[in-house]
mmCIF file of C-alpha atoms in Angstrom:
data_model
loop_
_atom_site.group_PDB
_atom_site.id
_atom_site.type_symbol
_atom_site.label_atom_id
_atom_site.label_comp_id
_atom_site.label_asym_id
_atom_site.label_seq_id
_atom_site.Cartn_x
_atom_site.Cartn_y
_atom_site.Cartn_z
ATOM 1 C CA MET A 1 69.679 5.727 9.429
ATOM 2 C CA ASN A 2 67.375 6.208 12.362
ATOM 3 C CA SER A 3 64.242 4.086 12.250
ATOM 4 C CA ILE A 4 61.037 6.010 11.620
ATOM 5 C CA VAL A 5 58.544 5.758 14.453
ATOM 6 C CA ASN A 6 54.910 5.744 13.428
ATOM 7 C CA HIS A 7 53.398 7.859 16.180
ATOM 8 C CA ASN A 8 49.921 6.793 15.114
ATOM 9 C CA GLU A 9 50.661 3.390 16.610
ATOM 10 C CA LEU A 10 51.618 4.728 20.034
ATOM 11 C CA PRO A 11 48.973 4.209 22.719
ATOM 12 C CA LEU A 12 46.765 7.150 23.504
ATOM 13 C CA SER A 13 47.008 8.571 26.984
ATOM 14 C CA ARG A 14 44.094 7.734 29.253
ATOM 15 C CA ALA A 15 42.701 11.249 28.827
ATOM 16 C CA GLU A 16 43.109 11.147 25.027
ATOM 17 C CA PHE A 17 41.472 7.733 24.845
ATOM 18 C CA GLU A 18 38.481 8.816 26.919
ATOM 19 C CA ALA A 19 38.145 11.981 24.839
ATOM 20 C CA ARG A 20 38.069 9.917 21.634
ATOM 21 C CA LEU A 21 35.345 7.691 23.073
ATOM 22 C CA ARG A 22 33.251 10.661 24.131
ATOM 23 C CA GLN A 23 33.709 12.298 20.740
ATOM 24 C CA VAL A 24 31.936 9.336 19.154
ATOM 25 C CA GLY A 25 28.830 10.342 21.065
ATOM 26 C CA VAL A 26 29.183 13.997 20.165
ATOM 27 C CA GLU A 27 29.283 13.122 16.481
ATOM 28 C CA ARG A 28 27.174 9.998 16.151
ATOM 29 C CA TYR A 29 24.768 9.358 19.041
ATOM 30 C CA HIS A 30 21.142 8.961 17.986
ATOM 31 C CA ASP A 31 19.932 11.917 20.024
ATOM 32 C CA LYS A 32 20.696 13.844 16.839
ATOM 33 C CA HIS A 33 18.423 11.727 14.643
ATOM 34 C CA ARG A 34 15.488 13.566 13.106
ATOM 35 C CA PHE A 35 13.013 10.998 14.471
ATOM 36 C CA HIS A 36 13.930 11.923 18.021
ATOM 37 C CA ASP A 37 13.573 15.605 17.217
ATOM 38 C CA ARG A 38 10.107 14.807 15.876
ATOM 39 C CA LEU A 39 9.170 12.651 18.877
ATOM 40 C CA HIS A 40 10.436 14.954 21.613
ATOM 41 C CA SER A 41 8.906 18.080 20.087
ATOM 42 C CA GLY A 42 5.446 16.511 19.856
ATOM 43 C CA GLY A 43 5.547 16.159 16.080
ATOM 44 C CA CYS A 44 4.916 12.415 15.925
ATOM 45 C CA THR A 45 1.481 11.031 15.156
ATOM 46 C CA MET A 46 0.235 8.313 17.479
ATOM 47 C CA ASP A 47 0.839 5.793 14.690
ATOM 48 C CA GLU A 48 4.495 6.833 14.671
ATOM 49 C CA VAL A 49 4.724 6.679 18.460
ATOM 50 C CA GLN A 50 3.211 3.192 18.462
ATOM 51 C CA ALA A 51 5.576 2.044 15.709
ATOM 52 C CA TRP A 52 8.521 3.336 17.749
ATOM 53 C CA VAL A 53 7.328 1.486 20.867
ATOM 54 C CA ILE A 54 6.850 -1.772 18.947
ATOM 55 C CA ASN A 55 10.213 -1.681 17.214
ATOM 56 C CA ARG A 56 12.206 -0.394 20.162
ATOM 57 C CA TRP A 57 10.789 -3.365 22.082
ATOM 58 C CA GLN A 58 12.944 -5.665 19.966
ATOM 59 C CA TYR A 59 16.018 -3.849 21.251
ATOM 60 C CA GLN A 60 14.830 -3.620 24.866
ATOM 61 C CA CYS A 61 13.932 -7.287 25.218
ATOM 62 C CA SER A 62 17.250 -8.333 23.634
ATOM 63 C CA ILE A 63 19.473 -6.429 26.065
ATOM 64 C CA PRO A 64 19.388 -9.187 28.741
ATOM 65 C CA MET A 65 20.178 -11.794 26.063
ATOM 66 C CA LYS A 66 23.076 -9.668 24.862
ATOM 67 C CA ASP A 67 24.387 -9.403 28.406
ATOM 68 C CA ALA A 68 23.891 -13.120 29.043
ATOM 69 C CA ALA A 69 25.932 -13.855 25.915
ATOM 70 C CA PHE A 70 28.650 -11.583 27.285
ATOM 71 C CA LEU A 71 28.590 -13.282 30.696
ATOM 72 C CA SER A 72 28.971 -16.709 29.102
ATOM 73 C CA ARG A 73 32.440 -15.628 27.931
ATOM 74 C CA CYS A 74 33.675 -14.099 31.211
ATOM 75 C CA HIS A 75 36.082 -16.173 33.270
ATOM 76 C CA ASP A 76 36.437 -13.493 35.935
ATOM 77 C CA PRO A 77 33.769 -13.953 38.628
ATOM 78 C CA ASP A 78 34.192 -10.342 39.787
ATOM 79 C CA LEU A 79 33.379 -9.093 36.303
ATOM 80 C CA ARG A 80 30.410 -11.456 36.048
ATOM 81 C CA ARG A 81 29.156 -10.293 39.434
ATOM 82 C CA VAL A 82 29.089 -6.654 38.338
ATOM 83 C CA TRP A 83 27.782 -7.281 34.828
ATOM 84 C CA ARG A 84 24.849 -9.436 35.826
ATOM 85 C CA SER A 85 23.200 -6.415 37.469
ATOM 86 C CA ARG A 86 22.432 -5.257 33.923
ATOM 87 C CA ILE A 87 20.254 -8.314 33.398
ATOM 88 C CA GLU A 88 18.549 -7.693 36.733
ATOM 89 C CA ASP A 89 17.830 -4.080 35.735
ATOM 90 C CA HIS A 90 15.943 -5.229 32.647
ATOM 91 C CA ASP A 91 14.432 -8.551 33.723
ATOM 92 C CA GLY A 92 13.806 -7.504 37.319
ATOM 93 C CA GLY A 93 12.138 -9.730 39.872
ATOM 94 C CA VAL A 94 8.958 -11.737 39.582
ATOM 95 C CA GLU A 95 6.936 -8.898 41.080
ATOM 96 C CA ASP A 96 8.393 -5.744 39.508
ATOM 97 C CA GLY A 97 9.633 -7.121 36.198
ATOM 98 C CA GLY A 98 12.318 -4.482 35.637
ATOM 99 C CA GLY A 99 12.836 -2.452 32.489
ATOM 100 C CA ILE A 100 11.166 -4.937 30.167
ATOM 101 C CA ARG A 101 7.913 -4.818 32.073
ATOM 102 C CA ARG A 102 8.139 -1.037 32.306
ATOM 103 C CA TRP A 103 8.423 -0.891 28.509
ATOM 104 C CA LEU A 104 5.233 -2.922 28.214
ATOM 105 C CA ARG A 105 3.524 -0.414 30.494
ATOM 106 C CA LEU A 106 4.517 2.229 27.967
ATOM 107 C CA ALA A 107 3.061 0.057 25.195
ATOM 108 C CA GLU A 108 -0.230 -0.179 27.055
ATOM 109 C CA GLY A 109 -0.148 3.551 27.726
ATOM 110 C CA VAL A 110 0.101 4.374 24.022
ATOM 111 C CA GLY A 111 -2.896 2.128 23.335
ATOM 112 C CA LEU A 112 -1.220 -1.080 22.186
ATOM 113 C CA ASP A 113 -1.967 -4.613 23.298
ATOM 114 C CA PRO A 114 1.125 -5.397 25.406
ATOM 115 C CA ALA A 115 0.873 -9.108 24.602
ATOM 116 C CA TYR A 116 1.166 -8.262 20.913
ATOM 117 C CA VAL A 117 4.187 -6.037 21.532
ATOM 118 C CA ALA A 118 5.847 -8.712 23.679
ATOM 119 C CA SER A 119 5.349 -11.300 20.932
ATOM 120 C CA GLY A 120 7.554 -9.298 18.559
ATOM 121 C CA ARG A 121 5.276 -10.127 15.636
ATOM 122 C CA GLY A 122 5.037 -6.570 14.376
ATOM 123 C CA VAL A 123 8.739 -5.748 14.413
ATOM 124 C CA MET A 124 10.217 -4.669 11.086
ATOM 125 C CA PRO A 125 12.722 -7.046 9.457
ATOM 126 C CA ALA A 126 15.365 -4.302 9.495
ATOM 127 C CA THR A 127 14.981 -3.824 13.251
ATOM 128 C CA ARG A 128 15.314 -7.543 13.847
ATOM 129 C CA PHE A 129 18.456 -7.836 11.731
ATOM 130 C CA ILE A 130 20.038 -4.773 13.359
ATOM 131 C CA VAL A 131 19.435 -6.025 16.900
ATOM 132 C CA ASP A 132 20.620 -9.534 16.039
ATOM 133 C CA ALA A 133 23.837 -8.016 14.675
ATOM 134 C CA TYR A 134 24.406 -6.290 18.014
ATOM 135 C CA ILE A 135 23.919 -9.520 19.971
ATOM 136 C CA ARG A 136 26.366 -11.338 17.683
ATOM 137 C CA PHE A 137 28.898 -8.541 18.077
ATOM 138 C CA VAL A 138 28.853 -8.772 21.864
ATOM 139 C CA ARG A 139 28.942 -12.564 21.727
ATOM 140 C CA ASP A 140 31.848 -12.850 19.291
ATOM 141 C CA GLU A 141 34.147 -9.819 19.605
ATOM 142 C CA PRO A 142 36.983 -9.516 22.171
ATOM 143 C CA LEU A 143 35.848 -8.502 25.643
ATOM 144 C CA VAL A 144 37.256 -4.967 25.399
ATOM 145 C CA ALA A 145 35.269 -4.296 22.221
ATOM 146 C CA ALA A 146 32.156 -6.022 23.555
ATOM 147 C CA MET A 147 32.225 -3.896 26.696
ATOM 148 C CA ALA A 148 33.042 -0.680 24.847
ATOM 149 C CA SER A 149 29.983 -1.117 22.654
ATOM 150 C CA SER A 150 27.797 -0.528 25.715
ATOM 151 C CA LEU A 151 29.343 2.874 26.373
ATOM 152 C CA THR A 152 26.557 4.601 24.475
ATOM 153 C CA GLU A 153 25.145 4.710 28.011
ATOM 154 C CA MET A 154 27.512 7.644 28.604
ATOM 155 C CA PHE A 155 25.245 9.717 26.399
ATOM 156 C CA ALA A 156 21.881 8.257 27.418
ATOM 157 C CA PRO A 157 20.895 10.387 30.451
ATOM 158 C CA ALA A 158 20.663 13.543 28.331
ATOM 159 C CA ILE A 159 18.304 11.938 25.808
ATOM 160 C CA HIS A 160 16.201 10.366 28.566
ATOM 161 C CA THR A 161 15.831 13.742 30.273
ATOM 162 C CA ARG A 162 14.797 15.375 27.018
ATOM 163 C CA ARG A 163 12.422 12.507 26.277
ATOM 164 C CA ILE A 164 10.735 12.654 29.677
ATOM 165 C CA ASP A 165 10.184 16.390 29.352
ATOM 166 C CA GLY A 166 9.014 16.167 25.733
ATOM 167 C CA LEU A 167 6.606 13.282 26.256
ATOM 168 C CA LEU A 168 5.054 14.870 29.343
ATOM 169 C CA GLU A 169 4.606 18.179 27.562
ATOM 170 C CA HIS A 170 3.216 16.959 24.251
ATOM 171 C CA TYR A 171 1.416 13.613 24.674
ATOM 172 C CA ASP A 172 -1.664 12.734 26.697
ATOM 173 C CA PHE A 173 -0.477 9.154 27.304
ATOM 174 C CA ALA A 174 2.610 10.301 29.218
ATOM 175 C CA ASP A 175 2.453 10.077 32.996
ATOM 176 C CA ARG A 176 4.583 8.769 35.849
ATOM 177 C CA GLU A 177 3.730 5.142 35.094
ATOM 178 C CA THR A 178 4.001 5.127 31.316
ATOM 179 C CA ILE A 179 7.411 6.811 31.242
ATOM 180 C CA ALA A 180 8.820 4.913 34.238
ATOM 181 C CA TYR A 181 11.349 3.124 32.005
ATOM 182 C CA PHE A 182 13.143 6.376 31.188
ATOM 183 C CA ARG A 183 13.116 7.635 34.777
ATOM 184 C CA HIS A 184 14.784 4.435 35.986
ATOM 185 C CA ARG A 185 17.473 4.651 33.304
ATOM 186 C CA LEU A 186 18.543 8.037 34.678
ATOM 187 C CA THR A 187 20.069 6.201 37.650
ATOM 188 C CA GLU A 188 20.810 2.783 36.129
ATOM 189 C CA ALA A 189 22.863 3.958 33.129
ATOM 190 C CA PRO A 190 25.368 6.149 35.051
ATOM 191 C CA LYS A 191 26.035 3.277 37.457
ATOM 192 C CA ASP A 192 26.878 0.969 34.549
ATOM 193 C CA VAL A 193 28.991 3.607 32.813
ATOM 194 C CA ARG A 194 31.218 4.253 35.813
ATOM 195 C CA PHE A 195 32.327 0.641 35.936
ATOM 196 C CA THR A 196 32.502 -0.040 32.205
ATOM 197 C CA LEU A 197 34.370 3.103 31.225
ATOM 198 C CA ASP A 198 36.968 2.534 33.935
ATOM 199 C CA TRP A 199 37.371 -1.113 32.870
ATOM 200 C CA VAL A 200 37.828 -0.246 29.194
ATOM 201 C CA LEU A 201 40.276 2.564 29.958
ATOM 202 C CA ASN A 202 42.314 0.235 32.175
ATOM 203 C CA HIS A 203 42.332 -2.799 29.873
ATOM 204 C CA ALA A 204 42.671 -1.266 26.411
ATOM 205 C CA VAL A 205 46.343 -0.411 26.837
ATOM 206 C CA THR A 206 47.635 -0.945 23.293
ATOM 207 C CA ARG A 207 46.747 1.363 20.423
ATOM 208 C CA THR A 208 45.189 -1.606 18.633
ATOM 209 C CA ASP A 209 42.870 -2.312 21.558
ATOM 210 C CA GLN A 210 42.034 1.358 21.953
ATOM 211 C CA GLU A 211 41.097 1.712 18.290
ATOM 212 C CA ALA A 212 39.034 -1.485 18.538
ATOM 213 C CA ALA A 213 37.140 -0.027 21.492
ATOM 214 C CA ILE A 214 36.468 3.213 19.603
ATOM 215 C CA ALA A 215 35.302 1.223 16.574
ATOM 216 C CA ALA A 216 33.023 -0.868 18.797
ATOM 217 C CA LEU A 217 31.368 2.225 20.239
ATOM 218 C CA THR A 218 30.985 3.590 16.709
ATOM 219 C CA PHE A 219 29.336 0.319 15.667
ATOM 220 C CA LYS A 220 26.863 0.633 18.537
ATOM 221 C CA THR A 221 25.915 4.167 17.522
ATOM 222 C CA ASP A 222 25.302 2.760 14.026
ATOM 223 C CA VAL A 223 23.000 0.122 15.538
ATOM 224 C CA LEU A 224 20.914 2.794 17.244
ATOM 225 C CA TRP A 225 20.909 5.144 14.256
ATOM 226 C CA ALA A 226 19.975 2.432 11.755
ATOM 227 C CA GLN A 227 16.928 1.464 13.819
ATOM 228 C CA LEU A 228 15.612 5.011 13.545
ATOM 229 C CA ASP A 229 16.395 5.232 9.823
ATOM 230 C CA ALA A 230 14.296 2.109 9.269
ATOM 231 C CA LEU A 231 11.517 3.491 11.468
ATOM 232 C CA TRP A 232 11.438 6.776 9.564
ATOM 233 C CA SER A 233 11.326 5.075 6.179
ATOM 234 C CA ALA A 234 8.477 2.798 7.208
ATOM 235 C CA TYR A 235 6.223 5.007 9.307
ATOM 236 C CA VAL A 236 7.031 8.608 8.437
ATOM 237 C CA ASP A 237 7.675 8.144 4.716
ATOM 238 C CA GLY A 238 5.088 5.349 4.556
ATOM 239 C CA HIS A 239 7.120 2.419 3.233
ATOM 240 C CA VAL A 240 5.958 -0.237 5.706
ATOM 241 C CA PRO A 241 7.720 -3.522 4.876
ATOM 242 C CA PRO A 242 5.887 -6.858 4.557
ATOM 243 C CA GLY A 243 5.183 -8.491 7.894
ATOM 244 C CA ALA A 244 5.628 -5.327 9.945
ATOM 245 C CA TRP A 245 2.951 -3.787 12.145
ATOM 246 C CA LYS A 246 0.402 -1.716 10.282
ATOM 247 C CA PRO A 247 -1.242 1.305 11.914
ATOM 248 C CA GLY A 248 -4.522 0.318 13.527
ATOM 249 C CA GLU A 249 -3.442 -3.219 14.407
ATOM 250 C CA ALA A 250 -3.168 -4.605 17.955
ATOM 251 C CA GLN A 251 -5.060 -1.732 19.573
ATOM 252 C CA LEU A 252 -6.428 -2.075 23.076
ATOM 253 C CA ALA A 253 -10.203 -2.063 23.265
ATOM 254 C CA ALA A 254 -11.512 1.419 23.985
ATOM 255 C CA ARG A 255 -12.155 1.929 27.670
ATOM 256 C CA PRO A 256 -15.596 3.108 28.778
#
């Protein structure tokens, strides 16, 4: 009797593998979340915008820590050399401060005390747990999965473009300075994607590794989606959890 070959265990071709990765974004990326529809169409109240800025800060400020955890596991100096640019994009230099400082400019632009936002005191418990789970994933999972989780950047330029246009059209706080974070990501994210996608496609050569990479990217879309679910529940539906920022707190003093 001829042995039965389980074709599901055969490696995907490079094109099939890339198509499966991209399909994750088509189906699951958070550009489809109703909060983003509300934000980009001008439907958010300023309380909701401020809550988004405060809670998204927890994710933004954790990206360099996530990438540092990844670097601590890399034995290949060439890989470390490329990956550390991600930390530089967010931390920046002493003078410009990178993406983190640009996010605090957005916080100031929407009327929040940037020192309060930077402290993380107003972040919802759900946001904190979700972001911590992402850091642990990148720290503990195999390198292929850890790298694949960052491939949500493949889908980011489209949402940043929509966000820039929507904020400028609908909100008085939006100007070149306050939305600088999103403008910079239009060039930073594609640079990171080119390297990471090629690396994952080249190194995930078994079906097991390919499925792990797809699952890792799916996990990352869950991380992004769950943050917005928590935000909607708290600040659109009005179920603000204990310890989280309450509308009206940490406002900048009115300017003359």
